Coordinates of C-alpha atoms in Angstrom, one line a residue:
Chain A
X29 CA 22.9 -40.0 -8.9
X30 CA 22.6 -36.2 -8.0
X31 CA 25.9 -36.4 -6.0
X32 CA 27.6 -37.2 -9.6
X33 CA 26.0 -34.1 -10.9
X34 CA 27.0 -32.2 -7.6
X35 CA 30.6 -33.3 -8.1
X36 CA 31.1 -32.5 -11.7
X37 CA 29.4 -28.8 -11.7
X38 CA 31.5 -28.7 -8.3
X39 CA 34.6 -29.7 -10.0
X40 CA 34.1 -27.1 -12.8
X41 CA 33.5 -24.3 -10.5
X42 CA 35.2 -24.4 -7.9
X43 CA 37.5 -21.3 -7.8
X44 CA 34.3 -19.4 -8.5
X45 CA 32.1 -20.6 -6.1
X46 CA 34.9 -19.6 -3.2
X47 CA 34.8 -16.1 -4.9
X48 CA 30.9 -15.8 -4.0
X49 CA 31.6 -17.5 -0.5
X50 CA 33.8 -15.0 0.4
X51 CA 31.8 -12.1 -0.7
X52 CA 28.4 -13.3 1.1
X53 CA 30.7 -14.3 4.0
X54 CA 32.3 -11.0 4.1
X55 CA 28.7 -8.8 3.0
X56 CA 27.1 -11.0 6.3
X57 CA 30.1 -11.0 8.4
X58 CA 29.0 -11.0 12.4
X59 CA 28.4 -7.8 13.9
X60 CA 29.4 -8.3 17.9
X61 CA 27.5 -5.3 18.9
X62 CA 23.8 -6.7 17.5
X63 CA 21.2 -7.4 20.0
X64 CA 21.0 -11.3 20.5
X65 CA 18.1 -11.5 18.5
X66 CA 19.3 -9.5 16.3
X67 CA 22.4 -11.9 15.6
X68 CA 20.7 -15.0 15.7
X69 CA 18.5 -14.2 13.0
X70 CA 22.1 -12.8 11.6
X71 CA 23.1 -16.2 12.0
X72 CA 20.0 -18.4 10.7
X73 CA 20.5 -16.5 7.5
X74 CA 24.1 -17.7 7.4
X75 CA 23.1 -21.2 8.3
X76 CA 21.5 -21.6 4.6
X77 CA 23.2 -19.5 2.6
X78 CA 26.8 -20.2 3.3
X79 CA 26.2 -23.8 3.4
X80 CA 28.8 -26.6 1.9
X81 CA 26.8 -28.6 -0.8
X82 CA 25.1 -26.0 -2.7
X83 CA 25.5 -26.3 -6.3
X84 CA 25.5 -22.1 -6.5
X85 CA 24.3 -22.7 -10.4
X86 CA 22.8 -19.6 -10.4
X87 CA 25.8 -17.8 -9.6
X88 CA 28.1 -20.0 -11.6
X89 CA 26.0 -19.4 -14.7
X90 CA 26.2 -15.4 -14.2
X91 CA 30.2 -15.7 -13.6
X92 CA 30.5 -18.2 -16.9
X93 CA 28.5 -15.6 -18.7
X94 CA 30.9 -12.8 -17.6
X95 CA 33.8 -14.8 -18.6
X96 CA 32.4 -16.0 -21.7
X97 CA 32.1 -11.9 -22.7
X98 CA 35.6 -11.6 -22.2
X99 CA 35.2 -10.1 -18.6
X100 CA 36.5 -11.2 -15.1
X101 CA 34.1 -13.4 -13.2
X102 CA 34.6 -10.8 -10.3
X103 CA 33.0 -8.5 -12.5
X104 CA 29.3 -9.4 -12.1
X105 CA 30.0 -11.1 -8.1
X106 CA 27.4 -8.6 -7.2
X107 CA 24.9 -9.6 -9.7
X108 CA 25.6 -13.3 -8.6
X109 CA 25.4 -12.8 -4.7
X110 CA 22.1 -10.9 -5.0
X111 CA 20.9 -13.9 -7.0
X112 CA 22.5 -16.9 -5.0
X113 CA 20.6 -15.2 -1.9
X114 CA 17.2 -15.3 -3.6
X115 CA 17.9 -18.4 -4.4
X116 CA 18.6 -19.4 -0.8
X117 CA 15.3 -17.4 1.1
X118 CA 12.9 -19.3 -1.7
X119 CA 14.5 -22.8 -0.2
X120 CA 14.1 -21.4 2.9
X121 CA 10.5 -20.4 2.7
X122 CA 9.8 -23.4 0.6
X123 CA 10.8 -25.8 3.1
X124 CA 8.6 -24.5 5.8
X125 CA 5.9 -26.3 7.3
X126 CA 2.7 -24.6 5.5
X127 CA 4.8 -25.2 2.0
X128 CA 6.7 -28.3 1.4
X129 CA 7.2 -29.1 5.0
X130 CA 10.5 -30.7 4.5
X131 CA 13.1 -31.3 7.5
X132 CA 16.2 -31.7 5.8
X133 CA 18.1 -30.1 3.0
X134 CA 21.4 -30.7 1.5
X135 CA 21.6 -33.4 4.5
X136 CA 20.8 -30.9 6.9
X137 CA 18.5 -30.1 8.8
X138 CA 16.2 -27.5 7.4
X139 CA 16.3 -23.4 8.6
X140 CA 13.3 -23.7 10.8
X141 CA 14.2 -27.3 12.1
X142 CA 17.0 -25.3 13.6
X143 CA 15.9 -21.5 14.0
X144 CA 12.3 -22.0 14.4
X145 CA 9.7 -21.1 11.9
X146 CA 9.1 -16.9 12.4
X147 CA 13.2 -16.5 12.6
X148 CA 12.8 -18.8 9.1
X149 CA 10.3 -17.0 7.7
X150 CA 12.6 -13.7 8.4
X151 CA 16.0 -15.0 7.8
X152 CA 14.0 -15.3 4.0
X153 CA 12.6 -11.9 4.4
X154 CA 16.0 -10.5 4.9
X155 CA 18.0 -12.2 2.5
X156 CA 15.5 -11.3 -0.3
X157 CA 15.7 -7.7 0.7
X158 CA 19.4 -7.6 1.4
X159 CA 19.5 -9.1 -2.7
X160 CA 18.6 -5.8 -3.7
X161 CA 20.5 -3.7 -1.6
X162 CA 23.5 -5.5 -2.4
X163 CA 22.8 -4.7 -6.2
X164 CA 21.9 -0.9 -5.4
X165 CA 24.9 -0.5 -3.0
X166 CA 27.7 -2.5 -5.2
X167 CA 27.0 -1.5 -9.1
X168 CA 25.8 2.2 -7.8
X169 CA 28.8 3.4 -10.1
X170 CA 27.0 2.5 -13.0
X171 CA 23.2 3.3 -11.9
X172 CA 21.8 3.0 -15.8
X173 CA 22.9 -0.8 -15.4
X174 CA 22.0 -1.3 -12.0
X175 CA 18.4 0.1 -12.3
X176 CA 18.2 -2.6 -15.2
X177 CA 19.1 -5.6 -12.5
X178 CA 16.8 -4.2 -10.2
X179 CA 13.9 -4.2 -12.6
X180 CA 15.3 -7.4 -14.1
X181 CA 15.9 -9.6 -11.3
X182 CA 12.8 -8.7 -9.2
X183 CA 10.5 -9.5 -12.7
X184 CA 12.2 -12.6 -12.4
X185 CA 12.0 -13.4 -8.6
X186 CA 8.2 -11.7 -8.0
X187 CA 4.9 -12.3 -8.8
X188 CA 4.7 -13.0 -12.3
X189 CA 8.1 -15.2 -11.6
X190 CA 9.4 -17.6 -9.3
X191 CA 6.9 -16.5 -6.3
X192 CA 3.9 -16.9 -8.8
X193 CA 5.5 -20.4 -10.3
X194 CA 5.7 -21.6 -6.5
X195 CA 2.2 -20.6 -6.0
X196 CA 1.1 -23.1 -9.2
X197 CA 3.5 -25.7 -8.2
X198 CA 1.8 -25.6 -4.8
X199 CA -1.8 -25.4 -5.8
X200 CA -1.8 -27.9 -8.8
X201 CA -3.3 -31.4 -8.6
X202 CA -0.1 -32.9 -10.2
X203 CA -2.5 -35.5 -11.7
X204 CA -3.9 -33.4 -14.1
X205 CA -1.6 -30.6 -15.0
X206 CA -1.3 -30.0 -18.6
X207 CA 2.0 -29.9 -20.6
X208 CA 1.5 -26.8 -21.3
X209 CA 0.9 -25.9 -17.3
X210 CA 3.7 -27.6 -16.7
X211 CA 6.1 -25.6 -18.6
X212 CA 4.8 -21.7 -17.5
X213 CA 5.3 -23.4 -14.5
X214 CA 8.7 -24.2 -14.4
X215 CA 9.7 -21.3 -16.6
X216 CA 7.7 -19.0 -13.8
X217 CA 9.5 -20.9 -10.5
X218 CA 13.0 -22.0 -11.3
X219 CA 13.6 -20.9 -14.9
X220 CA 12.9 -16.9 -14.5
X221 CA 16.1 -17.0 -12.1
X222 CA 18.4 -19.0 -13.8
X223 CA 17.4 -16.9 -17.1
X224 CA 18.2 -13.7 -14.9
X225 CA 21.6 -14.9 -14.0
X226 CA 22.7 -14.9 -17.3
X227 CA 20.6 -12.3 -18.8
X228 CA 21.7 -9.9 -16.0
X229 CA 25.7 -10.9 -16.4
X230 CA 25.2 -9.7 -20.1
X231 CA 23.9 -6.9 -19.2
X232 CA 26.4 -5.9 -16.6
X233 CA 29.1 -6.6 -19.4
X234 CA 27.2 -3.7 -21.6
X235 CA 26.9 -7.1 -23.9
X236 CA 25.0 -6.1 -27.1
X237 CA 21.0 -6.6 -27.4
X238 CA 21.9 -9.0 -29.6
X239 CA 24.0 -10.9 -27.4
X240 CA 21.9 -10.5 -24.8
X241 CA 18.6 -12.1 -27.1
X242 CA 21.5 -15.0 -27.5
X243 CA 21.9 -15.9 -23.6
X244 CA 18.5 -15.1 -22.6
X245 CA 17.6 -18.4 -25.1
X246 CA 20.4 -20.3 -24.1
X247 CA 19.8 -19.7 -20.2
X248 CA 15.9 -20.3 -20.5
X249 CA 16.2 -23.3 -22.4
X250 CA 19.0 -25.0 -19.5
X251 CA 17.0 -23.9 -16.8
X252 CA 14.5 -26.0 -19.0
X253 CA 16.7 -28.7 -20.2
X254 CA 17.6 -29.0 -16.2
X255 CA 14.4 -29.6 -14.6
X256 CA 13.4 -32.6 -17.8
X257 CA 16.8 -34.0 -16.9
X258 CA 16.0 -33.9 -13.3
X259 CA 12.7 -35.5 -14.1
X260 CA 14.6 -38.4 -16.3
X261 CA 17.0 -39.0 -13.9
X262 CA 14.3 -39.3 -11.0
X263 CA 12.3 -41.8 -13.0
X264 CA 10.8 -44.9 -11.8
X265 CA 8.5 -46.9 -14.3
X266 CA 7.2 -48.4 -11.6
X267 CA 5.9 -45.4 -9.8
X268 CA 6.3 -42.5 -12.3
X269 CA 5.8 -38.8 -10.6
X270 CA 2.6 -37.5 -11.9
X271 CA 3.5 -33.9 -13.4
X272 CA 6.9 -34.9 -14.6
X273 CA 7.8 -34.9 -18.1
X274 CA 8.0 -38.7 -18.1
X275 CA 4.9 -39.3 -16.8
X276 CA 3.4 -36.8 -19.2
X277 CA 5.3 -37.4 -22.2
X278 CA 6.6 -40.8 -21.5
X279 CA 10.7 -41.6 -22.1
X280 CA 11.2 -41.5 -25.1
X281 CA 9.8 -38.1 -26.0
X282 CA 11.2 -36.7 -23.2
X283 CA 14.7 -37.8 -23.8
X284 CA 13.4 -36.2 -27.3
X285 CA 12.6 -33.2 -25.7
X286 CA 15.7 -32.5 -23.5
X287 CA 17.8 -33.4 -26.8
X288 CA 16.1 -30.4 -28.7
X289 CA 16.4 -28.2 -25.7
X290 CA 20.1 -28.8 -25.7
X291 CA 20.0 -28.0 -29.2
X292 CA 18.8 -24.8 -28.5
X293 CA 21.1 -23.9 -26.4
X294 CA 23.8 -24.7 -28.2
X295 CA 23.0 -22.7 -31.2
X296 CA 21.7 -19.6 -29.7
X297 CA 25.6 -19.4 -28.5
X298 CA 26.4 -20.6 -32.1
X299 CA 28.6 -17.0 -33.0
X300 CA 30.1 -16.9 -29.2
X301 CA 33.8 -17.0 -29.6
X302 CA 35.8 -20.2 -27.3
X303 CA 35.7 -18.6 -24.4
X304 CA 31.7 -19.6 -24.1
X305 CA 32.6 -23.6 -23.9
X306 CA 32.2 -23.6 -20.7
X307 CA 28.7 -22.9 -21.1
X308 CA 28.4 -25.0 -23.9
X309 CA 29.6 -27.8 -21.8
X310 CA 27.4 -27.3 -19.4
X311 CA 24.1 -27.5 -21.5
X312 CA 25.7 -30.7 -23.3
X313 CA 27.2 -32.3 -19.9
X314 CA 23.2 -31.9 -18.5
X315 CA 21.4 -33.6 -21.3
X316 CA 24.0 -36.3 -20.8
X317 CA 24.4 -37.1 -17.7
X318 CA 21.5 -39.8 -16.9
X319 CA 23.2 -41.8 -19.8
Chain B
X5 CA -9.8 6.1 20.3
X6 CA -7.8 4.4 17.4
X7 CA -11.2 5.3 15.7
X8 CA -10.6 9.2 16.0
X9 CA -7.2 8.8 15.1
X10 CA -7.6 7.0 12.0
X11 CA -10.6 9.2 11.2
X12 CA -8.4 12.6 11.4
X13 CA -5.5 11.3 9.2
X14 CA -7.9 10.1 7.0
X15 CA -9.4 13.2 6.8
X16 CA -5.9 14.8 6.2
X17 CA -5.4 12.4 3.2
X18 CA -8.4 11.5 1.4
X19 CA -7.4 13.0 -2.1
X20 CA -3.5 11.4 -1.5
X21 CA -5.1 7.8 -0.3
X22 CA -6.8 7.6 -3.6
X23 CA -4.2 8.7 -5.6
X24 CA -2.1 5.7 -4.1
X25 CA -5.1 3.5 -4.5
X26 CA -5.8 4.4 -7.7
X27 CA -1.6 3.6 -8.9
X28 CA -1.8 0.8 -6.7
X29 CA -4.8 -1.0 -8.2
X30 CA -3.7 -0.5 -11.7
X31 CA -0.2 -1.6 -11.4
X32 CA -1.6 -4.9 -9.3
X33 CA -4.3 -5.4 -12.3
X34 CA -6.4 -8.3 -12.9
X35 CA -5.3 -10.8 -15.3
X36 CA -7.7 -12.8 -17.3
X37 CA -4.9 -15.0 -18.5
X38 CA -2.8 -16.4 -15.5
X39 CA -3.2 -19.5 -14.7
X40 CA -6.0 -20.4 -11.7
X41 CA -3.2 -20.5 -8.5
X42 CA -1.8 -17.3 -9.8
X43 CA -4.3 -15.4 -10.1
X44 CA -5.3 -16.6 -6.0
X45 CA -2.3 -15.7 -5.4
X46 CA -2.6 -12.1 -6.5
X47 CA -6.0 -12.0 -5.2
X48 CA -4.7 -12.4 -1.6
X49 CA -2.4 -9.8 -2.4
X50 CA -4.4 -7.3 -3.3
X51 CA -7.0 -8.3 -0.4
X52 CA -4.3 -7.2 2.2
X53 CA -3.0 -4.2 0.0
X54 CA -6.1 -2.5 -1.4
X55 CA -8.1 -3.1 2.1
X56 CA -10.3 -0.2 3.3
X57 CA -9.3 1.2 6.9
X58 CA -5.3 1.1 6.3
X59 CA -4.3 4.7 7.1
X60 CA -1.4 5.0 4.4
X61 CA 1.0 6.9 6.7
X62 CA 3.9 6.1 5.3
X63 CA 2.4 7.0 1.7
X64 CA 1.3 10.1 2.8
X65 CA 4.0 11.0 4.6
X66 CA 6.0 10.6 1.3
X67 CA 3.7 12.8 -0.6
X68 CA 2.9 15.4 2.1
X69 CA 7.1 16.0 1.8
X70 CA 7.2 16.0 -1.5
X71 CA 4.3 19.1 -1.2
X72 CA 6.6 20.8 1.2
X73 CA 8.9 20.7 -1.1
X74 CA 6.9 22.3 -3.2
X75 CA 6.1 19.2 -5.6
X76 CA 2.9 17.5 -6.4
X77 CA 1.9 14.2 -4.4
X78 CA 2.3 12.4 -8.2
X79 CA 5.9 12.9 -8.2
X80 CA 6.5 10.2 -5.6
X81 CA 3.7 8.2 -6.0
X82 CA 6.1 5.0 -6.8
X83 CA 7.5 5.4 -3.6
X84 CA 4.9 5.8 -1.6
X85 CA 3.7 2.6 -3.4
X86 CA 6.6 0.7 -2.8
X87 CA 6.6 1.6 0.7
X88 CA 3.4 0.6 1.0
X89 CA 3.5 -2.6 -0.3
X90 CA 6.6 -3.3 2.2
X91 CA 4.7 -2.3 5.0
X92 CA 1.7 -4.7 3.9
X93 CA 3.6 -7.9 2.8
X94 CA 5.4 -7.3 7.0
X95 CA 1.7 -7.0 8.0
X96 CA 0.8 -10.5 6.3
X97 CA 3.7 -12.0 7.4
X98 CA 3.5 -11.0 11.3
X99 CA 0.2 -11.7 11.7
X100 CA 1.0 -15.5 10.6
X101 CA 0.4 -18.3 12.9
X102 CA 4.4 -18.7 13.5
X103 CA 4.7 -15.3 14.4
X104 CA 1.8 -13.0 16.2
X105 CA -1.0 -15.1 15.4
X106 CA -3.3 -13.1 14.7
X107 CA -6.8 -14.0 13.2
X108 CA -8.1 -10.8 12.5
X109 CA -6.7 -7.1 11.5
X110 CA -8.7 -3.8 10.5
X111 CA -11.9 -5.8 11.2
X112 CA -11.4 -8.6 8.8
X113 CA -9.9 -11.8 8.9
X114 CA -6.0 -11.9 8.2
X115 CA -4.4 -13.2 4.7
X116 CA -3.9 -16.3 6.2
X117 CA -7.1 -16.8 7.6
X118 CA -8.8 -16.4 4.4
X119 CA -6.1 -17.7 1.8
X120 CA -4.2 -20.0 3.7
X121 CA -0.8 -19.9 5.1
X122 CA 0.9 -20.7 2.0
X123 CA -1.0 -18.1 -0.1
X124 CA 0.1 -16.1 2.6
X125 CA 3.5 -16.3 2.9
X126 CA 4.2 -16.4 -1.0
X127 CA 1.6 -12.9 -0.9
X128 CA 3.9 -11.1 1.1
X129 CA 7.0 -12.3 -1.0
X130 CA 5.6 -11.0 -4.1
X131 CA 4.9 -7.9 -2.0
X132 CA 8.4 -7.1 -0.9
X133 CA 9.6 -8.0 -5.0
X134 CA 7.1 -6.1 -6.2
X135 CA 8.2 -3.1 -4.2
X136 CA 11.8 -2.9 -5.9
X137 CA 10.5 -3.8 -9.0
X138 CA 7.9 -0.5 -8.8
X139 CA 10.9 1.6 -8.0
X140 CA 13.4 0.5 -10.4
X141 CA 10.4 0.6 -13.8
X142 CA 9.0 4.0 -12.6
X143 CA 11.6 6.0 -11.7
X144 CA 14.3 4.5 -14.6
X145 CA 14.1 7.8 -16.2
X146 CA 16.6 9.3 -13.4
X147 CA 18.5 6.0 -12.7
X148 CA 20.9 7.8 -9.8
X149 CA 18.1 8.2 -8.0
X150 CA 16.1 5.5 -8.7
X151 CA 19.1 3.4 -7.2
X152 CA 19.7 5.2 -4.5
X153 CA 16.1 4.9 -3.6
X154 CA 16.2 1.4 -4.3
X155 CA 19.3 1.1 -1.8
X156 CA 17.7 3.5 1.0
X157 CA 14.1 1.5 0.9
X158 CA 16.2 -2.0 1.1
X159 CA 18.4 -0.4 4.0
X160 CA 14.9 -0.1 6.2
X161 CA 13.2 -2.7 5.2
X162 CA 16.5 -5.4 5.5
X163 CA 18.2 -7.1 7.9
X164 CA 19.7 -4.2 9.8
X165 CA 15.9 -2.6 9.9
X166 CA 12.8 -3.5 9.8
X167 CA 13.2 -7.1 9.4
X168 CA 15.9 -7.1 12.4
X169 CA 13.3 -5.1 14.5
X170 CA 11.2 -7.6 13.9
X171 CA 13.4 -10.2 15.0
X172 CA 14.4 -8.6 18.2
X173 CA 10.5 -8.0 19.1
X174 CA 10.0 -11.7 18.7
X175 CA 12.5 -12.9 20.5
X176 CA 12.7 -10.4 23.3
X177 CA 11.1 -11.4 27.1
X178 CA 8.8 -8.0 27.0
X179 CA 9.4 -7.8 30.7
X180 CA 13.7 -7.6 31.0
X181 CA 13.8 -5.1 27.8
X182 CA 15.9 -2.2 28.5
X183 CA 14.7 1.0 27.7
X184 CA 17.8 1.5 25.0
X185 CA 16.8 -2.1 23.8
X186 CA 13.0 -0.8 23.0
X187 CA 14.4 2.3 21.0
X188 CA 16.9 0.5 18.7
X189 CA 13.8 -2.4 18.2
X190 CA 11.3 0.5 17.3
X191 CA 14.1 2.8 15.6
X192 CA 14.3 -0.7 13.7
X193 CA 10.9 -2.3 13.5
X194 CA 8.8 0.1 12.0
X195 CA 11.2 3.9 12.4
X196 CA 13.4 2.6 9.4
X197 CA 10.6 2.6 6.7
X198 CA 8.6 5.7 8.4
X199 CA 12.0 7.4 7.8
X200 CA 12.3 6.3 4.6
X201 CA 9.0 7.1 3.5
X202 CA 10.0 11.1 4.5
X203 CA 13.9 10.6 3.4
X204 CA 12.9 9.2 0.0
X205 CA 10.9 11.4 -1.4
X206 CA 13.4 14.6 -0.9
X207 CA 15.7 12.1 -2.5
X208 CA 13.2 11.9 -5.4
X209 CA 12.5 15.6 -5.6
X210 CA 16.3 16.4 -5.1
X211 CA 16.3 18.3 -2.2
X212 CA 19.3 19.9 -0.7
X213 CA 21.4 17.5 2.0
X214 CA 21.1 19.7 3.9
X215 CA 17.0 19.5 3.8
X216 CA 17.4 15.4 3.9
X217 CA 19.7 15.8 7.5
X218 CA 16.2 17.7 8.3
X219 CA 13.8 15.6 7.0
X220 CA 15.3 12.4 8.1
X221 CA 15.3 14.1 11.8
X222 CA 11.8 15.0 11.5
X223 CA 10.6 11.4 10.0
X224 CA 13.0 9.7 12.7
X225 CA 11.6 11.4 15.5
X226 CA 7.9 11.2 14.3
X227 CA 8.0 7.2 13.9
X228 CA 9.0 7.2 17.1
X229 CA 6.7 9.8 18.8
X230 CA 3.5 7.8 16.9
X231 CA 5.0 4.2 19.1
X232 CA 4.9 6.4 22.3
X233 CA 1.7 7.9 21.8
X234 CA 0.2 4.7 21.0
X235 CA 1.8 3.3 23.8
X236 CA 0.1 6.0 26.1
X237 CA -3.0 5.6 24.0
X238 CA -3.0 1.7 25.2
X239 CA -2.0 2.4 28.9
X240 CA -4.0 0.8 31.6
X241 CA -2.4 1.8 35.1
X242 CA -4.3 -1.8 36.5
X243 CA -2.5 -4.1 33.6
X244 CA 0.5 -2.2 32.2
X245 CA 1.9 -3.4 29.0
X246 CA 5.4 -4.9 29.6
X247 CA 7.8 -3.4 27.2
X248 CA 5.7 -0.4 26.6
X249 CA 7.1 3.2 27.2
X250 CA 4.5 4.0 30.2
X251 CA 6.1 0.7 32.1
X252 CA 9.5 1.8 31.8
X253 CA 9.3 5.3 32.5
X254 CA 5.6 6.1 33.9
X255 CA 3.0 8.0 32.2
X256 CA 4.9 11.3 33.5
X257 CA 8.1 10.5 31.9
X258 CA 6.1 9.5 28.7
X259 CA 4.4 12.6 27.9
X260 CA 7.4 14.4 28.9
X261 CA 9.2 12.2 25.8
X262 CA 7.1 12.6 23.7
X263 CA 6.7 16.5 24.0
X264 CA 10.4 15.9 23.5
X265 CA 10.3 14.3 20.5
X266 CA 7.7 16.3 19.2
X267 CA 9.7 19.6 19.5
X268 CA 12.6 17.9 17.8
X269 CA 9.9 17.0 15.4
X270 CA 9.2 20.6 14.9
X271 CA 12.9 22.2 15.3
X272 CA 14.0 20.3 12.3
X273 CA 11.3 21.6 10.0
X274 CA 11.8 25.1 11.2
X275 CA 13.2 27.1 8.0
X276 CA 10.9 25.5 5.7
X277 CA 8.1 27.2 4.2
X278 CA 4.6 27.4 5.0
X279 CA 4.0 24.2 2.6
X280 CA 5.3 21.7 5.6
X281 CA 2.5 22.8 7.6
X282 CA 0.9 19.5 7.2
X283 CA 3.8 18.0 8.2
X284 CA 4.1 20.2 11.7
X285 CA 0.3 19.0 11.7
X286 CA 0.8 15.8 11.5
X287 CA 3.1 16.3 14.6
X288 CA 1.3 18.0 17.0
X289 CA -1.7 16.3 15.8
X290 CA -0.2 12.9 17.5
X291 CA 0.8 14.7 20.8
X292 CA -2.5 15.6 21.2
X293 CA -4.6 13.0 20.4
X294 CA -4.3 11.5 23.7
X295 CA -5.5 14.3 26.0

């Protein structure tokens, strides 16, 4: 089923997603005259992040965002780059053997399946570094609003964000998390970032606070609506994950719960002119796509 | 004889170390209210970054040029923590199994060893986050510099510095590295973010160019000069070091580097005031320490 979801968010962004290919392609382009290790570590870096099959949701979201203000998706490529590669070094790290220990990703074999674990464990380091520099070095015209991503994007990607949600996810006996746990959980590890992405194209667009109030509801609540779809669409009565929303809420309420989600979403963007559908269609193509 | 060295410099720094200590401990607070695999988490980080026995060079190489400068050390005390915590989270993660290995540092067992790999790894993430996200909140007052801060300290730390130096020490056979190979891996490894630490704050205290051509000489040169005296420090004639300085060159041809270095140390501080005596200190200091 996730290959349908692949497609479709594929089909609707493609043109966008080649812009961000290009620009991480060309920001990471080989350098001949590196050391050897140098390179390879160069090139383990690549490996992941300029991989076919990656959704680049994160980036998609920020460019949608952009357009949806009435700017170029070009506009905010930094802002979406910087996130798409802390995106990518928290997959990396992730998959390592003293995390999740998992060989294969996207059908591939994982960073330190091919690279070995310390050039894994660096190719992350570097990529989540390189994030800010690219922000620093590419909106540096506009320092104000740049200072702002910094500040913004590492609240959402540090310890009181997506590190911190991956250290709960880790360390929590999925048998008896609480709803509640559940939720700073995923808002901490995977919502903070997709939240960012839109947040942080807003604020690149000089959007108003108001506007800004608007998408940072509308981008929590899909990074929300996302993972309970997920969870729905992985579902097996028979042998129910324990700490999904299923398995804690049951079906029915959570098909509930992703419904009012959705609901959210849609009207925090309630006075954002046409050029917003596309995220409206997102949020609506999400809560129906295990139908 | 690392004993006497740490020992001076700590001497040197006492009031700045617990200035940094002080900011440090605050802005890494306990929270009550996180959730039980959160707070672990920031309890390992604060066990590598608040330990007793780190000398704080980089820190107080900050501050000392801020003093030269005629500044107080407070001024660029959000550098000096940023820098700091980079230094740390490179610390956690090189001492991990897939890397040096290393069960113990400064007399007490290593992250990993206490908090598990995991802990571990996600510790020195939050680090490296936390860094950026310390520059771009405290400084947002004077956003041009707080971004180009943000984009010097991601320069050194990133792939094309510390990280890549890190890389290339890995991977390199100690006993077929070039003499140019061993400078651009220390230059890389840990030169970048000792220049940085000198670099950054005259960016903060807006010195002259013309004073950050001469600090960054001075900085440059002194990273480099503390690897060679540490290298001569560690020398046994019966069971050189591969890879060290004294292998390549012999002891003569050592000390005669480093006395070179030293002197360039000195020559690019030489029309500043009376104030960058510590600095010069600091310099001769570590030429001597070995006789």
């Amino acid at each position: 089923m996730s290959v349908v979801v692949d497609f479709s968010l594929e089909q609707m962004s493609r043109a966008r997603v080649s812009l961000l290919t290009t620009f991480l392609d060309r920001y990471f382009e080989d350098r001949k005259e590196m050391l050897p290790h140098h390179r390879r570590l160069q090139e383990s870096l690549r490996y992941s992040l300029l991989q076919e099959g990656s959704k680049r949701f994160r980036p998609v979201l920020a460019m949608l965002t952009a357009e949806a203000l009435g700017h170029a998706s070009e506009r905010v490529l930094p802002l979406a780059a910087a996130v798409e590669c802390i995106h990518t070094y928290s997959l990396i790290h992730d998959d390592l053997p003293a995390m999740d220990d998992d060989d294969m990703r996207r059908g591939k074999p994982t960073n330190h399946k091919v690279y070995g674990e310390a050039t894994a464990i660096l190719a992350g380091d570097a990529l989540l570094t390189e994030a800010f520099q690219i922000i620093a070095d590419q909106c540096s015209w506009e320092p104000a609003i740049a200072i702002r991503l910094v500040s913004e994007v590492a609240r959402a990607a540090g310890l009181h964000g997506m590190v911190g949600g991956q250290a709960i996810d880790m360390g929590s006996k999925k048998e008896s998390i609480t709803l509640d746990e559940l939720r700073i959980m995923h808002r901490m590890k995977t919502g903070a970032l997709i939240r960012v992405s839109g947040v942080g194209a807003a604020i690149y667009c000089r959007a108003s606070e108001e506007k800004l109030a608007q998408i940072s509801v509308f981008a929590d609540n899909l990074g929300l609506a996302f993972q309970v779809s997920d969870d729905l669409l992985d579902y097996d009565p028979e042998k129910p994950e324990p700490g999904s929303y299923p398995a804690l809420l049951g079906v029915e309420k959570t098909r509930e719960f992703l419904n009012e989600l959705t609901n959210t979403c849609l009207a925090a963007l309630r006075d954002w002119p046409a050029s917003a559908d596309p995220l409206r269609a997102i949020a609506r193509y999400n809560r129906d796509r295990e139908l």
